[in-house]
Steps between C-alpha positions, in 0.01 A plus 500: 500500500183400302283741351241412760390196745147374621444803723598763230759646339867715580584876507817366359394320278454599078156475535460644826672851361267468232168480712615826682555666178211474341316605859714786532446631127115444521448696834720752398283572143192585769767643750639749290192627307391551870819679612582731184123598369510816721784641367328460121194689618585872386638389214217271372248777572694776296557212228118401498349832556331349836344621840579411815232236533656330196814482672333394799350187279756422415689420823138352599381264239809289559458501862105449488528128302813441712318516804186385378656169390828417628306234791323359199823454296665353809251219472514425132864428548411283774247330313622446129862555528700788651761494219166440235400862665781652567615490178214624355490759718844599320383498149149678611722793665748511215226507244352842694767621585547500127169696459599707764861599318280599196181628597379813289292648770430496834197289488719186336758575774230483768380192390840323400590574881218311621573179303874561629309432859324205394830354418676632789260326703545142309873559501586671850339214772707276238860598584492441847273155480693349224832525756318350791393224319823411269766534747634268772344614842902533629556723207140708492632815731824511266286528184246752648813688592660505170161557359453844729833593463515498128154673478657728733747627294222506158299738746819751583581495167103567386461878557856553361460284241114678399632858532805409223192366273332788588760729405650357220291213232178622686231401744406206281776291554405502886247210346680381208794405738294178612477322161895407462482376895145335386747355238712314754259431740232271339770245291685487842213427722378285226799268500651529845182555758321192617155519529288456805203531639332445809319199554213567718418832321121424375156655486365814313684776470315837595521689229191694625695620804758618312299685196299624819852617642648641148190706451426673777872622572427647101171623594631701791845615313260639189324684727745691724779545180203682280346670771733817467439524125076373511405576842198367664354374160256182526794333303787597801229406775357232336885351465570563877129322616556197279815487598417486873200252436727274311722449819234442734412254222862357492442451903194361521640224160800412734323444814293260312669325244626126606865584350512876511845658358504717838389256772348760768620250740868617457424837677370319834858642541546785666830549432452419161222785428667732665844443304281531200387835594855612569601394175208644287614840681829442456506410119211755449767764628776379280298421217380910493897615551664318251239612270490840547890535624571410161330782271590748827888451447444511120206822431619693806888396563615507160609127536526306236329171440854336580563734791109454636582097457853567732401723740276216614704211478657543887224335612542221312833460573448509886235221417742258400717582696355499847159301423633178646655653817188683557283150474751325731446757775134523466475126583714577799348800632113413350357693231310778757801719473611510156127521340443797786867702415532427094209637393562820699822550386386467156262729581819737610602425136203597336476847655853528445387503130315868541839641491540367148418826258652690222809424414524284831866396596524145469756461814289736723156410355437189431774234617404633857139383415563158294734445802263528772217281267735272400572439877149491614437219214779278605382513858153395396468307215674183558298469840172562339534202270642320783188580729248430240602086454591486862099598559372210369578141483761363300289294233368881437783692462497495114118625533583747809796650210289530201205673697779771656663524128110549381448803753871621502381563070169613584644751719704632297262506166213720754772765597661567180117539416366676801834711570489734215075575552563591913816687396295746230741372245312693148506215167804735379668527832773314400595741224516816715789505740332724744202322507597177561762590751264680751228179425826226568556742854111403583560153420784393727389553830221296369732247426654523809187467716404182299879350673416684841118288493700152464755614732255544744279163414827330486589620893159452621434132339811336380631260787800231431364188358525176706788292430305234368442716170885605467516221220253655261705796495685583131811386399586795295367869674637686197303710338601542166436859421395841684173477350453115531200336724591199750640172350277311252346190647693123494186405332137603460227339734404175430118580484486743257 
């Protein structure tokens, strides 16, 4: 068999292997910082002498440029070359995380992170892209599959793999660990990855839109992580106005650009605005409990940062194992169900997690919870992504994906932002067992009523889409990792 043919190239073939190698190791660099960063938190903050809003930066200023830029990076790859971009996507991440691995303070850490989401977002649009276009349209479902399988078992392996760090070298190596995989990435992609573009991408890209985006989502975050510490000073509520102002602005930019980067158009939907709802709760919900389940099971269990990174991993497991069963029966039964009954079970999972104190017993404690959550994500996840290209017409389903994975990081960056502030978590809660435990009890149900609202927008506006859409549905429903947003888009929008 050749290497490839006018349509594409092989799985099987040498070079085939090689494309989904070098996909799989560059969305696992983003994947695992993603998945194992929790785990680091207690230990970074005793290492750096830090506050709880540092920590909280920390998980934010990667998410903020993510989000802020991953529709933007989408298009550069579509425009100059999605190998050109992903690879530099690689080297950009490897370099931070590099700056990340030896940053003296928190402030250099804060700021590394961010550039780590500036390449995530030139990288991450890039894995997915570069198979749809390099593959043989016979062989494209294969190589997503390998693709989410592989990244699959990089995202059980994650919070394992961060607690051992953790534990033993030290938190630093959580970043380091992407230079050697950096290493093999680039020279692969470099010799074995065609490039491609797409043909009809043209016009300005709106860069405006997206520092518009970028800096209100900071704006806001500022504001409600230092409000605890500063209170209502004219900095906090000067952050929190601009903030607001800047999104009206980021509106009223879209609705009137010729080639916005979020075409208002897309939500004449219905079903599409309302799955983006449910998945900003959703991910908003998540995004709070994996943060704060993490320094829970380490300041008031006793965990360890190994143990903390295990006692989670259940989920994960029941991810991959049950994701694709869970996305064949949505399309059977429609998504109404499974977006109304997943998010309440999680929710069952998340108040499960109250029970989780001193010297909590693993078996009777927590595997009940991670259990229940882990079964409450399989039922809803693969569906949601699912739903959200089904919404809209094929030719958009790469835009409909990268607006859901835009909100689904969004989310998440506003709760692990806002959680802590409606909780009454102090800036040295996480350093006083007592303290943070009875803050983490306020949290949950909060948590919990964030899945109970899309539950109930799910049941009252989700309806099975119309057979006619059933093509634009994903080949791969996987979502690699518990904390992980919907699938990346195919490819950005072509007016960008």
């Amino acid at each position: 068999m050749t290497d490839a043919d006018s349509d594409g190239i092989r799985v099987a073939s040498p070079v085939g292997r090689w494309v989904v190698l070098t996909t799989v190791l560059g969305s696992s660099m983003a994947l695992l910082d993603s998945t194992v960063i929790n785990v680091a938190l207690p230990r970074i903050g005793q290492d750096l002498g830090t506050d709880l809003a540092a920590l909280q930066w920390t998980v934010n200023a990667y998410m903020l440029t993510l989000a802020g830029l991953i529709l933007l990076g989408g298009a550069l790859g579509d425009r100059f070359g999605r190998r050109r971009v992903f690879v530099l996507g690689v080297v950009w991440f490897a370099v931070a995380s590099l700056l990340c691995g030896i940053a003296p303070n928190a402030e250099v850490l804060i700021a590394a992170r961010a550039l780590q989401g500036v390449g995530g977002a030139l990288l991450t649009p890039g894995s997915l892209a570069i198979i749809q276009a390099s593959f043989h349209p016979d062989d494209r479902a294969r190589a997503v599959g390998l693709w989410s399988g592989l990244g699959g078992v990089g995202a059980a392996v994650g919070p394992f793999l961060g607690g051992w760090l953790v534990d033993g070298p030290g938190w630093r190596w959580v970043f380091l660990l992407n230079l050697p995989l950096a290493a093999i990435c680039v020279p692969v992609a470099l010799r074995h990855v065609p490039e491609s573009r797409d043909p009809d991408a043209h016009g300005r890209f709106d860069v405006l839109g997206a520092a518009l985006a970028a800096l209100a989502l900071a704006l806001v975050t500022y504001a409600l992580i230092e409000v605890p510490e500063q209170g209502a000073s004219l900095v906090v509520v000067g952050s929190a106005i601009g903030g607001v102002v800047l999104g009206v602005a980021f509106v009223t930019v879209e609705r009137n650009r010729a080639e916005p980067m979020v075409p208002p158009s897309i939500f004449a939907s219905r079903q599409f605005t309302a799955v983006n709802i449910v998945t900003f709760c959703v991910y908003a919900a998540l995004g709070g409990f994996f943060f704060l389940s993490a320094i829970q099971l380490q300041v008031v269990a006793g965990y360890s940062a190994l143990g903390a990174g295990t006692a989670l991993l259940p989920t994960t497991v029941l991810m991959l194992l049950f994701s694709a069963s869970a996305g064949d029966l949505g399309r059977r039964i429609g998504p109404r169900v499974p977006l109304t009954v997943g998010p309440l079970l999680a929710a069952a999972g998340m108040l499960l997690m109250l029970r989780v104190g001193e010297n909590a017993s693993y078996v009777a404690d927590v595997l009940p919870a991670v259990l229940v959550l882990g079964l409450g994500m399989v039922t809803l996840v693969a569906p949601l992504t699912a739903t959200v290209l089904a919404a809209v017409d094929t030719g958009r389903a790469g835009l409909a994906s990268g607006i859901n994975n835009a909100a689904a990081r969004a989310a998440g960056l506003l709760a692990v932002a806002a959680l802590p502030l409606l909780a009454g978590m102090g800036p040295e809660a996480y350093r006083d067992a007592g303290e943070f435990a009875s803050t983490f009890r306020r949290a949950m149900p909060m948590c919990a009523g964030l899945l109970v609202a899309g539950s109930v927008i799910a049941w009252w506006t989700v309806r099975k889409p119309r057979e006619a859409r059933q093509e634009a549905r994903p080949e791969c429903t996987m979502h690699c990792g518990v904390t992980a947003p919907p699938l990346e888009p195919e490819r950005g929008p072509r007016h960008t």
